[in-house]
XYZ file of C-alpha atoms in Angstrom:
526
model
C 112.733 55.673 104.250
C 114.793 54.619 107.221
C 113.669 57.327 109.611
C 111.570 60.445 110.041
C 114.809 62.454 110.136
C 115.821 61.025 106.774
C 112.425 61.838 105.248
C 112.670 65.375 106.636
C 116.076 65.806 104.953
C 114.668 64.515 101.676
C 111.586 66.730 101.892
C 113.554 69.921 102.573
C 115.969 69.228 99.725
C 113.202 68.248 97.284
C 111.014 71.254 98.073
C 114.107 73.413 97.599
C 114.769 71.834 94.185
C 111.136 72.259 93.115
C 111.080 75.858 94.342
C 114.290 76.708 92.511
C 112.908 75.121 89.336
C 109.788 77.306 89.670
C 111.557 80.675 89.904
C 111.114 81.398 86.148
C 107.339 80.972 86.518
C 107.176 83.356 89.472
C 109.326 85.891 87.627
C 107.103 85.672 84.541
C 103.888 86.168 86.520
C 105.413 89.181 88.250
C 106.193 90.671 84.824
C 102.561 90.688 83.641
C 101.119 94.094 82.788
C 97.715 95.549 81.929
C 98.433 94.696 78.286
C 100.474 91.470 78.446
C 99.813 88.102 80.097
C 102.176 85.169 80.731
C 101.397 82.123 78.594
C 102.162 79.744 81.464
C 105.456 78.246 80.227
C 108.961 79.677 80.299
C 110.212 76.938 77.977
C 108.617 74.927 75.160
C 105.412 76.924 75.182
C 104.162 75.025 72.115
C 104.121 71.654 73.884
C 102.701 73.336 76.965
C 99.763 74.489 74.830
C 99.275 70.904 73.601
C 99.228 69.540 77.139
C 96.783 72.169 78.389
C 94.511 71.573 75.386
C 94.469 67.846 76.217
C 93.505 68.750 79.759
C 90.698 70.886 78.351
C 89.471 67.810 76.458
C 89.637 65.683 79.614
C 87.779 68.335 81.569
C 85.005 68.189 78.950
C 84.705 64.431 79.476
C 86.953 62.911 76.796
C 88.980 59.825 77.703
C 90.665 59.110 74.367
C 93.392 61.291 72.856
C 92.436 63.326 69.800
C 94.707 65.946 68.253
C 93.244 69.369 68.933
C 95.507 71.305 66.564
C 94.362 69.773 63.290
C 91.116 69.853 61.310
C 91.234 66.321 59.881
C 88.714 63.935 61.355
C 90.663 61.063 62.880
C 90.218 58.210 65.322
C 90.608 59.093 69.040
C 93.096 56.695 70.662
C 94.062 55.666 74.169
C 97.604 56.999 73.985
C 99.436 59.695 75.978
C 96.657 59.646 78.543
C 98.375 61.606 81.310
C 97.009 65.045 80.475
C 93.570 63.723 79.539
C 93.296 62.190 83.022
C 94.746 65.332 84.612
C 91.967 67.290 82.897
C 89.366 65.051 84.564
C 91.116 65.612 87.901
C 90.945 69.384 87.395
C 87.171 69.067 87.128
C 86.900 66.771 90.153
C 88.898 69.153 92.364
C 87.226 72.233 90.842
C 90.438 73.932 89.695
C 91.121 75.417 86.271
C 93.381 73.362 84.030
C 96.463 75.567 84.280
C 96.381 75.710 88.069
C 96.004 71.928 88.118
C 98.940 71.574 85.708
C 101.303 73.553 87.919
C 100.087 71.798 91.056
C 100.858 68.527 89.240
C 104.368 69.798 88.487
C 105.017 69.969 92.215
C 103.181 66.798 93.237
C 104.651 64.526 90.570
C 108.002 66.268 90.774
C 108.128 65.398 94.471
C 107.039 61.844 93.630
C 109.794 61.479 91.027
C 112.448 62.759 93.421
C 111.171 60.408 96.142
C 111.388 57.410 93.796
C 114.906 58.359 92.702
C 116.001 58.765 96.321
C 114.609 55.324 97.186
C 116.612 53.832 94.316
C 119.745 55.583 95.579
C 119.188 54.195 99.094
C 118.833 50.703 97.648
C 121.991 50.957 95.561
C 124.092 52.656 98.267
C 123.661 51.355 101.842
C 126.002 54.167 102.986
C 123.702 57.170 103.434
C 126.197 59.859 102.421
C 126.649 58.124 99.070
C 122.897 57.728 98.579
C 122.298 61.406 99.299
C 125.173 62.538 97.091
C 123.976 60.342 94.237
C 120.431 61.637 94.670
C 121.597 65.247 94.402
C 123.756 64.499 91.373
C 120.947 62.646 89.590
C 118.449 65.415 90.387
C 120.356 68.605 89.628
C 123.359 67.414 87.631
C 123.656 68.847 84.135
C 126.194 69.354 81.402
C 128.964 71.683 80.351
C 126.791 73.792 78.084
C 128.224 77.067 79.382
C 131.740 75.907 78.551
C 130.542 74.831 75.118
C 129.091 78.311 74.603
C 132.355 79.938 75.676
C 134.183 77.950 72.999
C 131.713 79.451 70.488
C 132.428 76.624 68.065
C 130.778 76.180 64.674
C 128.635 73.429 66.179
C 126.533 76.060 67.904
C 125.368 77.402 64.555
C 123.248 74.271 64.180
C 122.047 73.765 67.762
C 122.590 75.162 71.241
C 123.986 72.963 74.067
C 121.591 70.147 74.939
C 121.473 70.976 78.645
C 119.534 74.099 77.601
C 116.834 72.306 75.583
C 116.846 68.484 75.934
C 114.246 68.322 78.702
C 113.919 64.528 78.692
C 117.489 63.764 79.699
C 117.744 65.858 82.869
C 115.728 65.393 86.035
C 115.777 69.065 87.065
C 114.631 70.181 83.622
C 111.908 67.515 83.461
C 110.346 68.292 86.840
C 110.529 72.006 86.093
C 108.582 71.790 82.829
C 106.425 68.673 82.301
C 104.578 66.763 85.071
C 104.091 63.849 82.656
C 107.870 63.374 82.571
C 107.978 63.471 86.378
C 105.273 60.810 86.607
C 107.067 58.561 84.106
C 110.386 59.021 85.904
C 108.711 57.962 89.157
C 107.428 54.802 87.441
C 110.845 54.017 85.976
C 112.843 54.546 89.170
C 110.316 52.578 91.242
C 110.224 49.693 88.744
C 114.009 49.361 88.638
C 114.187 49.537 92.422
C 111.583 46.779 92.682
C 113.361 44.585 90.152
C 116.719 44.879 91.909
C 114.949 43.824 95.110
C 113.218 40.996 93.238
C 116.593 39.580 92.171
C 117.534 39.381 95.863
C 114.238 38.316 97.444
C 112.446 36.570 94.580
C 108.984 37.756 95.637
C 106.386 37.518 92.857
C 104.449 40.415 94.324
C 107.299 42.722 93.311
C 107.193 41.388 89.752
C 103.473 42.036 89.408
C 103.963 45.585 90.696
C 106.638 46.111 88.024
C 104.268 44.844 85.332
C 101.569 47.215 86.550
C 103.994 50.150 86.400
C 105.147 49.138 82.910
C 101.580 48.965 81.592
C 100.728 52.354 83.111
C 103.858 53.777 81.513
C 102.851 52.471 78.075
C 99.568 54.361 78.354
C 101.418 57.544 79.339
C 104.701 57.220 77.434
C 104.781 54.154 75.147
C 108.579 53.907 74.806
C 109.855 54.888 78.257
C 110.237 51.349 79.620
C 112.197 50.008 76.628
C 115.606 50.823 78.145
C 114.423 49.749 81.593
C 113.345 46.331 80.318
C 116.790 45.881 78.782
C 118.446 46.999 82.027
C 116.455 44.401 83.987
C 117.335 41.685 81.492
C 120.995 42.727 81.535
C 121.149 42.590 85.336
C 119.551 39.140 85.338
C 121.920 37.702 82.741
C 124.885 39.188 84.605
C 123.657 37.569 87.830
C 123.473 34.202 86.043
C 127.010 34.672 84.761
C 128.183 35.669 88.241
C 126.590 32.585 89.851
C 127.336 30.318 86.866
C 123.682 29.259 86.909
C 120.510 30.192 85.071
C 117.671 30.692 87.541
C 114.469 29.365 85.987
C 112.267 31.585 88.159
C 114.101 34.687 86.997
C 113.893 33.557 83.378
C 110.162 33.040 83.786
C 109.896 36.487 85.358
C 111.530 38.112 82.318
C 109.218 36.204 79.971
C 106.122 37.268 81.942
C 107.286 40.907 81.962
C 107.759 40.823 78.194
C 104.445 39.093 77.467
C 102.567 41.558 79.668
C 103.869 44.518 77.667
C 103.623 43.084 74.141
C 99.848 43.581 73.578
C 99.979 47.328 74.231
C 103.228 47.571 72.279
C 101.557 46.008 69.222
C 98.443 48.153 69.707
C 100.487 51.356 69.868
C 102.628 50.351 66.897
C 99.643 49.581 64.679
C 97.944 52.880 65.514
C 101.028 55.056 65.087
C 102.272 53.357 61.926
C 99.232 51.980 60.079
C 96.428 54.452 60.728
C 96.457 57.014 57.855
C 96.309 60.034 60.153
C 98.277 58.820 63.152
C 101.034 57.584 60.837
C 101.271 61.153 59.521
C 101.596 62.329 63.131
C 104.404 59.782 63.613
C 106.114 61.011 60.451
C 106.032 64.593 61.712
C 107.077 63.663 65.254
C 110.793 63.950 64.555
C 112.971 64.123 67.680
C 116.347 63.075 66.313
C 119.580 63.034 68.262
C 122.156 65.762 67.696
C 125.745 64.838 66.712
C 127.476 62.753 69.380
C 129.703 65.641 70.425
C 126.638 67.367 71.885
C 126.066 64.421 74.217
C 129.763 64.517 75.119
C 129.383 68.123 76.284
C 125.857 67.665 77.610
C 126.881 64.981 80.117
C 130.525 66.030 80.528
C 130.476 66.092 84.374
C 129.342 62.446 84.380
C 131.275 60.698 81.633
C 134.707 59.884 83.037
C 133.436 58.701 86.396
C 130.395 56.898 84.930
C 132.568 54.924 82.490
C 134.960 54.075 85.322
C 131.912 52.996 87.357
C 130.838 50.626 84.545
C 134.281 49.027 84.546
C 134.251 48.654 88.333
C 130.758 47.109 88.196
C 132.135 44.253 86.068
C 135.277 43.854 88.154
C 133.354 43.755 91.431
C 130.433 41.682 90.069
C 128.015 44.409 91.178
C 124.596 43.490 89.782
C 122.943 46.807 90.658
C 125.621 48.843 88.922
C 125.538 46.508 85.943
C 121.811 47.179 85.539
C 122.543 50.919 85.526
C 125.368 50.399 83.032
C 123.030 48.541 80.679
C 120.491 51.374 81.016
C 123.124 53.914 79.917
C 124.453 51.791 77.043
C 121.022 50.840 75.698
C 119.758 54.427 76.041
C 122.517 55.825 73.853
C 122.264 52.922 71.416
C 118.530 53.626 70.937
C 119.360 57.328 70.591
C 121.059 56.574 67.270
C 118.838 53.853 65.860
C 117.056 54.764 62.576
C 113.910 55.846 64.415
C 112.176 59.260 64.362
C 112.108 59.528 68.186
C 115.776 58.853 68.945
C 116.406 61.223 71.824
C 113.165 60.250 73.605
C 114.991 57.107 74.791
C 117.224 59.283 76.994
C 114.441 60.151 79.424
C 115.975 60.221 82.901
C 119.429 59.155 81.698
C 121.115 61.192 84.448
C 119.748 58.680 86.974
C 122.064 55.821 85.938
C 124.861 58.227 84.998
C 124.711 59.888 88.416
C 124.635 56.632 90.373
C 127.551 55.200 88.384
C 129.563 58.403 88.809
C 129.199 58.428 92.606
C 129.980 54.694 92.741
C 133.214 55.400 90.867
C 134.093 58.533 92.825
C 133.682 56.700 96.137
C 135.882 53.860 94.872
C 138.508 56.341 93.668
C 138.553 58.218 96.993
C 138.753 54.969 98.955
C 141.742 53.803 96.917
C 143.465 57.179 97.128
C 142.902 57.464 100.896
C 145.248 54.515 101.490
C 148.062 56.862 100.460
C 146.410 60.067 101.677
C 144.392 59.221 104.831
C 143.466 62.876 105.380
C 141.453 62.763 102.153
C 138.555 60.958 103.823
C 138.108 63.907 106.179
C 137.359 66.041 103.120
C 135.086 63.485 101.489
C 131.910 65.518 101.972
C 133.601 68.661 100.685
C 134.701 66.823 97.533
C 131.183 65.579 96.937
C 129.809 69.075 97.495
C 132.098 70.670 94.906
C 131.438 67.905 92.397
C 127.673 68.428 92.659
C 128.088 72.206 92.528
C 130.148 72.062 89.342
C 127.716 69.564 87.798
C 124.701 71.742 88.574
C 125.994 75.051 87.182
C 124.040 74.564 83.935
C 120.703 74.397 85.738
C 121.527 77.144 88.205
C 122.218 79.381 85.224
C 119.179 78.035 83.332
C 116.764 78.798 86.155
C 118.180 82.214 87.035
C 118.841 83.150 83.411
C 115.322 82.154 82.360
C 113.914 84.196 85.226
C 115.750 87.322 84.096
C 114.672 86.653 80.521
C 111.018 86.368 81.573
C 111.241 89.814 83.157
C 111.873 91.203 79.661
C 108.468 89.813 78.531
C 109.620 87.859 75.443
C 106.995 87.695 72.690
C 106.955 83.884 72.641
C 106.032 83.689 76.320
C 103.560 86.556 76.654
C 100.392 87.379 74.751
C 98.051 90.411 74.531
C 95.322 90.831 77.120
C 93.014 91.866 74.267
C 93.383 88.358 72.867
C 92.580 86.891 76.278
C 89.394 88.964 76.481
C 88.424 87.937 72.968
C 88.945 84.265 73.777
C 86.850 84.525 76.926
C 83.985 85.798 74.762
C 84.588 83.111 72.136
C 84.670 80.300 74.692
C 81.274 81.421 75.999
C 79.655 81.843 72.579
C 81.109 79.004 70.509
C 80.254 75.331 70.765
C 82.909 73.129 72.400
C 85.259 71.622 69.793
C 84.443 74.238 67.141
C 87.406 74.922 64.861
C 89.170 78.303 64.905
C 91.468 79.767 62.264
C 94.358 82.009 63.257
C 98.112 82.400 63.069
C 100.084 79.586 64.744
C 100.580 81.466 68.049
C 96.893 82.331 68.120
C 96.061 78.667 67.512
C 98.170 77.593 70.483
C 96.581 80.130 72.819
C 93.062 79.285 71.580
C 93.550 75.589 72.335
C 95.140 76.432 75.670
C 92.620 78.986 76.927
C 89.339 77.620 75.496
C 87.450 74.397 74.816
C 87.916 74.932 71.068
C 90.128 73.287 68.477
C 92.314 74.972 65.888
C 93.092 74.629 62.198
C 96.812 75.047 62.878
C 98.958 75.406 65.979
C 101.774 72.882 66.326
C 104.420 71.420 63.964
C 103.690 67.857 65.124
C 100.064 67.997 66.269
C 98.858 69.784 63.104
C 98.754 67.209 60.342
C 100.345 68.392 57.092
C 101.697 71.366 59.012
C 104.008 72.747 56.305
C 101.195 72.910 53.767
C 98.758 74.468 56.215
C 101.074 77.190 57.454
C 101.437 78.405 53.869
C 97.692 78.145 53.298
C 96.893 80.215 56.410
C 99.262 82.939 55.282
C 97.707 82.927 51.808
C 94.202 83.141 53.299
C 94.911 86.237 55.345
C 96.596 87.789 52.309
C 93.474 86.998 50.190
C 95.406 84.609 47.934
C 93.299 81.458 48.475
C 90.511 80.484 46.032
C 87.140 82.109 46.556
C 85.128 80.209 49.161
C 88.150 78.260 50.470
C 87.017 78.738 54.062
C 83.720 76.975 53.298
C 85.587 73.801 52.325
C 87.251 73.555 55.723
C 85.946 72.677 59.186
C 86.580 76.236 60.406
C 83.677 78.002 62.134
C 85.526 81.041 63.538
C 88.280 83.311 62.204
C 90.438 85.521 64.422
C 92.251 88.624 63.238
C 94.506 90.063 65.915
C 98.090 91.097 66.555
C 99.686 87.906 65.231
C 97.515 87.859 62.112
C 98.365 91.518 61.398
C 101.992 90.436 61.066
C 100.885 88.117 58.231
C 98.517 90.585 56.569
C 98.279 94.192 57.771
C 95.358 94.825 55.392
C 93.225 91.699 55.814
C 89.978 91.857 53.812
C 87.372 89.377 55.152
C 85.456 87.590 52.422
C 81.692 87.581 52.117
C 81.329 84.362 54.141
C 82.578 86.035 57.333
C 80.390 87.934 59.783
C 82.030 90.192 62.357
C 80.683 89.109 65.760
C 83.234 90.501 68.250
C 85.643 93.410 68.335
C 87.917 95.056 70.876
C 90.901 97.398 70.488
C 93.134 94.946 68.603
C 91.195 91.713 67.989
C 88.360 90.914 65.575
C 86.432 87.626 65.595
C 84.442 86.527 62.570
C 81.909 83.739 62.315
C 81.834 81.637 59.145
C 78.257 81.738 57.841
C 76.651 78.685 56.319
């Protein structure tokens, strides 16, 4: 930061962004009744349940990641450690896991925005451009509303990506997942450091980048892939610009690569060779939609960002070239034959936003030679550009808030189930397995220290088989004694299970141990 005044501006804007992104949560909590409770997430409640369950494991003392939505015994691994560590922190600060989660949304959201703003200040010495770019990167979205108005056949397959692709948009990421915010902070800081390294050549900066990259691999194993390519692209472009290969910079790239390879190999072997984790990888399908969705989803950026890439080459701008390589490599990875294609677009609005403002400033400067009065309206032009670009997320936040007031069934659950789970958490052993419908499984893992037989399409191994088996069990269509051949110690029969089987008949192995108005809990007897 250049001054206290500048930091004050950043803080006010960032707190405003974080507050606006939190409106759906406040609306949902205000909609709770004597019979219904908010599940804690206004979007992607299934992944929210996974994250909270990992925090529960960390709070109990675990350090390695073990899937809590599947009954197969498998090897705990040191992957995706963010929520495990956050669970330990919740114990240290004596807060429950969900309060800690939402505090982390604000803390790491602020950290991510700070890191992005620092990158903008580095790329744009002119403060108005840095601030404009920061706002565009942070709240810029797509043209999803326009896509909806067209009501094309494409929407039969998938809704506009600016309403569901959390990874790609900064506002969406900081609103929903603190792990994304933390990773974005690492990425923006690392790129900022590397751009400074190319100018100053200080090894201390390189070692800081390596540290950030290693931390990122523990949290999000693939996040730095596009950033590494962006750094390499900027370096090669600098060599071409100077007509000289700098040996120190070449050595720096080699050291960066070598430092990341061991964890890369470790993660690859676990996720692709281990019999259970390879099944998790197989189920972890996050494929890219057809390209037209990305065209709409980043429509406010495209024309200016592409023009910015062209100007970066013409003006030999190393910083903008690095951002161009980030964009190009991100979308190339998004269509490689990999199961996690769209995960490579995490934070892609950062380079798109910076390139767009670079181009817009160049365009206005050129045009002002013929229309000098245009420069007097420069700030107004930037304001309207950001406003138009942010309409998707203004509507997402306000629309989600109104939707939460209607108490949608996916985001609220019965208080009777909450009371039943409080009893179960006190009377069951930690890590006991619970059988219930998929929504019940998610809430069990979220609200207790217990694990579930089924609960998540990716975290439950052999999910498609198990979801059919659970339905058959409640409908008394499984073989006699099936429950005894599983790891299940507790069976829940509540509102969600009644939808599967209104007339559930517990077999002789089950003992009724808890009952309230709408929920029964059975213990599986040995």
